[in-house]
Coordinates of C-alpha atoms in Angstrom, one line a residue:
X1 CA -6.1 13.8 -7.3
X2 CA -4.4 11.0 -8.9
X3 CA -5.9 7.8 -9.9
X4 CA -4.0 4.1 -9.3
X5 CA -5.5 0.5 -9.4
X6 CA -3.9 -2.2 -7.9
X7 CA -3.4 -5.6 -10.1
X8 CA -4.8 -9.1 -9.1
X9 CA -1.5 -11.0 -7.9
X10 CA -3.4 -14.2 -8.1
X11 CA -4.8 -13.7 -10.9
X12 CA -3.6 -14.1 -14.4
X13 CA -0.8 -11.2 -14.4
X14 CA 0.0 -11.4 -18.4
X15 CA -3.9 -10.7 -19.3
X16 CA -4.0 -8.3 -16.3
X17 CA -0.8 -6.3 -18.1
X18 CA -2.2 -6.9 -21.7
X19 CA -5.0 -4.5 -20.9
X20 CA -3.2 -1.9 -18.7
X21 CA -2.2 0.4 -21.8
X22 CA -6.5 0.5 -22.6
X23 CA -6.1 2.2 -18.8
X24 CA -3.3 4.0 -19.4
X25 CA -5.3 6.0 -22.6
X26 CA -8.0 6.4 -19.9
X27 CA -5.8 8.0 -18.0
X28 CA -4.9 6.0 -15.0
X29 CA -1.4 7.0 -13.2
X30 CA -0.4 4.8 -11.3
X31 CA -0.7 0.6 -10.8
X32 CA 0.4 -1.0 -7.6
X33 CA 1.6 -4.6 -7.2
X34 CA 1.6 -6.3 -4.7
X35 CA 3.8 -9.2 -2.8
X36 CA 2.4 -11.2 -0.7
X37 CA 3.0 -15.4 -0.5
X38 CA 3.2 -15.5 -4.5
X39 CA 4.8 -14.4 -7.5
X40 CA 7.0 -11.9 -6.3
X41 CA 6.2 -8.4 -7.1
X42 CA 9.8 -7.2 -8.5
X43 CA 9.7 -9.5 -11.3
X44 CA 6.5 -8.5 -12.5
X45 CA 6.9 -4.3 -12.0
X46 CA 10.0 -4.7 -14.3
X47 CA 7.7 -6.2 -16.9
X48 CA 5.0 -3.5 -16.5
X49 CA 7.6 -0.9 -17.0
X50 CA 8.1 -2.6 -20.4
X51 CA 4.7 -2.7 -21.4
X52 CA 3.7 1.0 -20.6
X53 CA 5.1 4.3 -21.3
X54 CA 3.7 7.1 -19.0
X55 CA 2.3 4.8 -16.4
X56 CA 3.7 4.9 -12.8
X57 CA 4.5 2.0 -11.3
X58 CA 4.5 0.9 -7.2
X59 CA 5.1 -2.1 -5.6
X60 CA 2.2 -2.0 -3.0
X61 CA 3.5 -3.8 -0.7
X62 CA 7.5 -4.7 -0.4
X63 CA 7.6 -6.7 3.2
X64 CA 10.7 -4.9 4.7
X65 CA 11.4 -8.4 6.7
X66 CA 11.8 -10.2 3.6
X67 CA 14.8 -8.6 1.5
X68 CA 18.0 -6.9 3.7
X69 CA 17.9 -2.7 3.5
X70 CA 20.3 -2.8 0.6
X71 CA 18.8 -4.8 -1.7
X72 CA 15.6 -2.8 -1.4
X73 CA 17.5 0.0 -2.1
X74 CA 18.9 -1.6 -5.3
X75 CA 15.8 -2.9 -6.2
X76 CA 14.0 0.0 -6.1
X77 CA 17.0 1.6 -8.2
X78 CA 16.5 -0.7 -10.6
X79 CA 12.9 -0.7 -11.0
X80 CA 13.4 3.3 -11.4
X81 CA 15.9 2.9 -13.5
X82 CA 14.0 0.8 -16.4
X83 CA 10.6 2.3 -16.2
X84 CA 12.6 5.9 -16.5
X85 CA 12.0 6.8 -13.0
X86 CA 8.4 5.6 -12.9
X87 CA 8.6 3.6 -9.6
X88 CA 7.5 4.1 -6.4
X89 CA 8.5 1.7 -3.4
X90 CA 5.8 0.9 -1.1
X91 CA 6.7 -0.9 1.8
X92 CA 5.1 -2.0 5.0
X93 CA 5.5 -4.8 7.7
X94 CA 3.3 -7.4 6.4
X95 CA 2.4 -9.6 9.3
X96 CA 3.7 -12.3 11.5
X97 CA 1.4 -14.8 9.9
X98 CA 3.3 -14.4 6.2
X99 CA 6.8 -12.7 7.7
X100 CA 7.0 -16.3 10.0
X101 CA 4.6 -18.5 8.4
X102 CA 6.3 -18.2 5.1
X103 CA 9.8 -16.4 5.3
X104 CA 10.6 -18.0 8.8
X105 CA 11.8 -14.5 10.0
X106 CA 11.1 -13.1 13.3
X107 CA 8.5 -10.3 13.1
X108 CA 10.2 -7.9 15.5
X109 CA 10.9 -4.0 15.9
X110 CA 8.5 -3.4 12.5
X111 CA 8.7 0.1 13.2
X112 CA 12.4 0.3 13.7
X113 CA 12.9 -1.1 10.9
X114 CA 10.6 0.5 9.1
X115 CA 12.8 4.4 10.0
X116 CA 16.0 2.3 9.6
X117 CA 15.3 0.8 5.9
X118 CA 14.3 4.3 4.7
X119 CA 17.4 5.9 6.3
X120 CA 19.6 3.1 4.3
X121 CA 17.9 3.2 1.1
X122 CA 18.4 6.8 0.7
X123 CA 21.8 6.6 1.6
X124 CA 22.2 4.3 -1.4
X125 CA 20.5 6.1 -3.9
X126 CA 22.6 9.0 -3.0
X127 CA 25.5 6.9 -3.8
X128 CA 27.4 7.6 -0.5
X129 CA 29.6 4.7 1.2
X130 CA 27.2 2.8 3.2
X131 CA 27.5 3.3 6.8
X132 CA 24.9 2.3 8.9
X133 CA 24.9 2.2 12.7
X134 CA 21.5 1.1 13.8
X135 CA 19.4 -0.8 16.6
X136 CA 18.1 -3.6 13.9
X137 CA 20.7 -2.9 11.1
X138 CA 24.3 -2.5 11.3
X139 CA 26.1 -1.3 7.7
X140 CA 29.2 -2.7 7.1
X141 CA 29.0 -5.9 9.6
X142 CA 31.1 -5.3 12.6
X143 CA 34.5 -7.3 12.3
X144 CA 33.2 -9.2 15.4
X145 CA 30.2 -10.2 13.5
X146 CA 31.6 -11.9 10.7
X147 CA 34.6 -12.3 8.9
X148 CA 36.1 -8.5 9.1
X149 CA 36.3 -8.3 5.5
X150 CA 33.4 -6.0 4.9
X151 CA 34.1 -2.7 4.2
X152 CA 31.8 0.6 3.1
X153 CA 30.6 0.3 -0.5
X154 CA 28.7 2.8 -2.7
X155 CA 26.1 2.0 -5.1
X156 CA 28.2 1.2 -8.7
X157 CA 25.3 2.6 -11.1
X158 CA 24.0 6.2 -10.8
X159 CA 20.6 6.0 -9.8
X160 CA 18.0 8.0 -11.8
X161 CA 16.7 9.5 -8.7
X162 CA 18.5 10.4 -5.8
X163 CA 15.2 10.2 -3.7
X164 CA 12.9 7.6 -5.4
X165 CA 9.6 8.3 -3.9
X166 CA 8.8 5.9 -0.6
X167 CA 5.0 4.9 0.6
X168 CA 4.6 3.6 3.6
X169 CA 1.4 1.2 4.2
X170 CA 0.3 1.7 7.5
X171 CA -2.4 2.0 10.0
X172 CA -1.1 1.8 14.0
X173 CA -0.6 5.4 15.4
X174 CA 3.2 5.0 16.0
X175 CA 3.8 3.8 12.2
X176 CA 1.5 6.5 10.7
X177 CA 3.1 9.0 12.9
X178 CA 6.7 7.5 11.3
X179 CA 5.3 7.0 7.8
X180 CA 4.0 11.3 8.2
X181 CA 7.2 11.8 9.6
X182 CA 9.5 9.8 6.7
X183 CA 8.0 8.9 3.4
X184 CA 6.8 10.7 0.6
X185 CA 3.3 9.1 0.8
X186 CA 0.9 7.1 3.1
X187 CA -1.6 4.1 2.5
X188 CA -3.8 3.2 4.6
X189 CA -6.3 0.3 4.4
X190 CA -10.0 0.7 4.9
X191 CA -10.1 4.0 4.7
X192 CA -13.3 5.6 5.9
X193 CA -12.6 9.3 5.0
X194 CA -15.5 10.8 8.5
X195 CA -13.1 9.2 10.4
X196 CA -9.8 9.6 9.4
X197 CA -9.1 12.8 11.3
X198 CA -10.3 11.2 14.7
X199 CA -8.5 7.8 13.8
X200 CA -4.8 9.1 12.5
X201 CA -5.1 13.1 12.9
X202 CA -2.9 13.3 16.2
X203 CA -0.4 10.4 14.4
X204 CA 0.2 12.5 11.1
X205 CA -0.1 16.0 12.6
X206 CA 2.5 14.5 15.2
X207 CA 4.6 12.9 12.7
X208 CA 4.5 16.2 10.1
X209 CA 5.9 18.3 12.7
X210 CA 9.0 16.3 12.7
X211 CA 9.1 16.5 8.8
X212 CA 11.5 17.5 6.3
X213 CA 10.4 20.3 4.0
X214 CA 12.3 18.9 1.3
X215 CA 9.7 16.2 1.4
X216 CA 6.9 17.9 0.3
X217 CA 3.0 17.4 1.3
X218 CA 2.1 14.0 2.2
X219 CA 0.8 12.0 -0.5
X220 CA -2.2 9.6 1.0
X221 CA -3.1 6.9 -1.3
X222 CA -7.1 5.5 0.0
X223 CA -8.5 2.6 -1.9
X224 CA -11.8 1.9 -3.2
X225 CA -14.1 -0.1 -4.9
X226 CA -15.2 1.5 -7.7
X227 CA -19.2 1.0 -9.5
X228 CA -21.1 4.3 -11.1
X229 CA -25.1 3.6 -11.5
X230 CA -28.4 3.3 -10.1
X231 CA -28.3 -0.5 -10.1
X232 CA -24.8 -1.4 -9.0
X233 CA -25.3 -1.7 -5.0
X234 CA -25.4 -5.2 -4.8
X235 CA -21.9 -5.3 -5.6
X236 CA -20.8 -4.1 -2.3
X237 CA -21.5 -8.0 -1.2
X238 CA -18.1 -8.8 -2.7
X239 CA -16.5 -6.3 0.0
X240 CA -17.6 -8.4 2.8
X241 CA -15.0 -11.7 2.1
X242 CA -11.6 -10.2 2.0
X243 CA -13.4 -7.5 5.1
X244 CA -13.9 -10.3 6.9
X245 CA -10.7 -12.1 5.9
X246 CA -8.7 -8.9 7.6
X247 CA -10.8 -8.1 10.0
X248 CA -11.5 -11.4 11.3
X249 CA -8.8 -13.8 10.2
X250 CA -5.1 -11.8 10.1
X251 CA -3.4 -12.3 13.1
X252 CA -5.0 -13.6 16.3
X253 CA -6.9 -12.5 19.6
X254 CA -4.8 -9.4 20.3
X255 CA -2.9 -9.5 17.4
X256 CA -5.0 -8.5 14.7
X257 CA -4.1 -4.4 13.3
X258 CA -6.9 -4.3 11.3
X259 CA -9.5 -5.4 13.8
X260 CA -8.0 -3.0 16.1
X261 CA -8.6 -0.5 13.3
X262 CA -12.5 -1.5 12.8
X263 CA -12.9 -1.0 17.0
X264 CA -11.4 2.3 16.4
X265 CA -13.8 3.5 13.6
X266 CA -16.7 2.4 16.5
X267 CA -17.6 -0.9 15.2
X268 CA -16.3 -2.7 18.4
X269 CA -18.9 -5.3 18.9
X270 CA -19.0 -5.8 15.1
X271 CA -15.1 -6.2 15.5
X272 CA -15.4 -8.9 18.3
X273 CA -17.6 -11.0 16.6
X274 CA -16.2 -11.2 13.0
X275 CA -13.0 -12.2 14.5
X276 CA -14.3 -15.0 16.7
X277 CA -16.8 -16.4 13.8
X278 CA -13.8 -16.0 11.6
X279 CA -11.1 -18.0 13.5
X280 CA -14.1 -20.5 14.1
X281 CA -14.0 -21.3 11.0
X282 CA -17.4 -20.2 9.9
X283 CA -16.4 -17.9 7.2
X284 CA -19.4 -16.8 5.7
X285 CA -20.9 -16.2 8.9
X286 CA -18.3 -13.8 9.6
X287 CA -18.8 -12.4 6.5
X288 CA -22.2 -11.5 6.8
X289 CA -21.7 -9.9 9.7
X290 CA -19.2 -7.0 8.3
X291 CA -21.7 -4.0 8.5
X292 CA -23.2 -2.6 5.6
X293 CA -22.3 0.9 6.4
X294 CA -19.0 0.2 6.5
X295 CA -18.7 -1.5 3.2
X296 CA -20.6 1.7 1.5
X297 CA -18.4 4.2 3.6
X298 CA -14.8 2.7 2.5
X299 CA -16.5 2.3 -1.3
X300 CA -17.3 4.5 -4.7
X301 CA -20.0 2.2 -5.3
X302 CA -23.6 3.7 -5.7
X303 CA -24.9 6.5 -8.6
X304 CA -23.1 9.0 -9.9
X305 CA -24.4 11.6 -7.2
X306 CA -22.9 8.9 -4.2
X307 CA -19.7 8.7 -6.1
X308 CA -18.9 12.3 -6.4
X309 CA -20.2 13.0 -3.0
X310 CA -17.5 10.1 -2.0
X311 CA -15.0 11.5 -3.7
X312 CA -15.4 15.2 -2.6
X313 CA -15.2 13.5 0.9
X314 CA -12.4 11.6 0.1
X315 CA -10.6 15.1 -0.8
X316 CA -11.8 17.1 2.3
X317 CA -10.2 14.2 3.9
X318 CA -6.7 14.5 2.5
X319 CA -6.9 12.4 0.2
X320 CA -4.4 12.8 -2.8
X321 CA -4.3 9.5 -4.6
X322 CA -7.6 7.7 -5.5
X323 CA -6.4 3.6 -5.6
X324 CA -9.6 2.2 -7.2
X325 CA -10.6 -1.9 -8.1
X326 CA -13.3 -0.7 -10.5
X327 CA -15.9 -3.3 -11.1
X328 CA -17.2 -3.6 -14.9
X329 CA -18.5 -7.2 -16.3
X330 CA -15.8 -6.5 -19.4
X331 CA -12.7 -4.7 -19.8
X332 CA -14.2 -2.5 -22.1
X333 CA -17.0 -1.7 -19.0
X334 CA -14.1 -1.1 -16.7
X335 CA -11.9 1.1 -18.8
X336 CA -14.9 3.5 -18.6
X337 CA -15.1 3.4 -15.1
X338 CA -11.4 4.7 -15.1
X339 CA -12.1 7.7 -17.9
X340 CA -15.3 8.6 -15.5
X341 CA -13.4 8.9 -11.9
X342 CA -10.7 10.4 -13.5
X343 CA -12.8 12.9 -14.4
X344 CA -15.1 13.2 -11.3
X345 CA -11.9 13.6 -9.4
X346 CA -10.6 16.4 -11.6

């Protein structure tokens, strides 16, 4: 089981990248990076991959509405190609509230887009002539479309990976079905590893069936907050903002994936009211009302005992990448914290 940590994109990024070789020694293996309405991700991964030598690096997520097929392709070629293939592109559909609200692009067809980025980008990186004949994406542009000067291009530098691994970040049966399917690895969001199988088994069994060998096992990336003693449970409570933020406040009535994903763990009343408190504007009240089991279930916070238990449940579950946001009150408190999971996980 590998071990990740994402970085704070709010936060200050330069500190944040300062102390990433002390995690590296402890032998973290991956760091995701996120994009959301921000500093954008790319700019940032390049300048990990300068400060780090064996580290793996993953933009967690790329919004595939917000940069064309191609240029993902080339970003993620680039990004490979100075970290000495290193990266991983994770991509996902974002939502209409940042895809709109901040790009001003439709949020349509996410997962036809979703097969149809994938199909280009690996065209690319094989350095074939792009041709791309799609519902959402059409690879040179028709003659009718635009000028008629376009014509079939290959990539011009040789990529250092013809298949640079792709994560998918996912949590709706169809997409998980594609992502199982399509990509090299999964991530899913508040994952709660008892219920995994009855939440997303028929998607990825139905999705691996379609599967290319070549492909290898599905890698599936949980995340977790991560505190090892007999007096840490208190920090749970900082779960229960940014629970309550998804839950309750990302999208609207009816158009909210991750409170569709609580109901579907069984917390359906818990569900209901988080979102209307939330999008009431009474914020902490919706926070309080996240439940308590669900915080310690999606967690590796608790003794050593509850950690490894977690863990070993995590694995039974299929989990194969442990994405921790260890908790510590110095760096020196949560570079420990990595050197211990990575060895309870071994």
């Amino acid at each position: 089981m590998r071990i990740g940590m994402a970085l704070n994109y709010s936060g200050d990024f330069k500190a944040s990248v300062a102390e990433l070789a002390d995690y590296e020694r402890a032998g973290l293996d991956i760091v995701f990076v996120a994009e959301a309405y921000t500093f954008d991700a790319v700019s940032q991964l390049g300048y990990i991959a300068a400060k780090t030598e064996r580290l793996e690096i993953a933009s967690g997520i790329l919004p595939i509405y917000s940069r064309t097929p191609t240029l993902m392709a080339m970003t993620a070629a680039g990004l490979d190609y100075v970290s000495d293939g290193r990266f991983t592109l994770g991509i996902g559909a974002s939502g209409p509230q940042v895809i709109e609200g901040f790009h001003g692009v439709p949020y349509t067809a996410p997962l036809g887009r979703t097969r149809e980025v994938i199909e280009i980008c690996r065209q690319v990186w094989r350095r074939e002539r792009l041709q791309h004949d799609g519902r959402h994406y059409t690879v040179p542009l028709p003659p009718d479309q635009g000028t008629g000067l376009g014509k079939a291009l290959k990539i011009i530098n040789h990529p250092v990976r013809s298949r640079i691994p792709v994560v998918v970040a996912a949590i709706g049966p169809k997409n998980v079905e594609l992502t199982a399917e399509l990509a090299e690895g999964w991530e899913p969001i508040f994952y709660v590893p008892e219920k995994a199988a009855d939440v997303w088994g028929p998607s990825l069994a139905a999705g691996q069936a379609k599967r290319d060998p070549e492909l290898g096992a599905l890698d599936v990336i949980a995340q977790a907050s991560l505190a090892i003693g007999d007096d840490v449970a208190g920090l749970l409570e900082f779960g229960r903002p940014m629970a309550a933020l998804y839950i309750g406040g990302m999208g609207a009535k009816g158009k909210n994936f991750y409170n569709d994903l609580a109901r579907r763990y069984g917390y359906e009343k818990e569900a209901e009211l988080i979102q209307d408190l939330y999008l009431e504007g009474k914020k902490d009240a919706a926070a309080a009302a996240v439940p308590r089991e669900l915080l310690e279930k999606m967690s590796l916070i608790g003794s050593e005992g509850f950690v490894r238990d977690r863990v070993q449940a995590m694995k039974e579950s299929g989990v194969t990448t442990l994405n921790v946001a260890p908790f510590g009150k110095t760096h020196e408190d949560r570079v420990r914290l990595i050197e211990r999971i990575k060895e309870i996980a071994a």
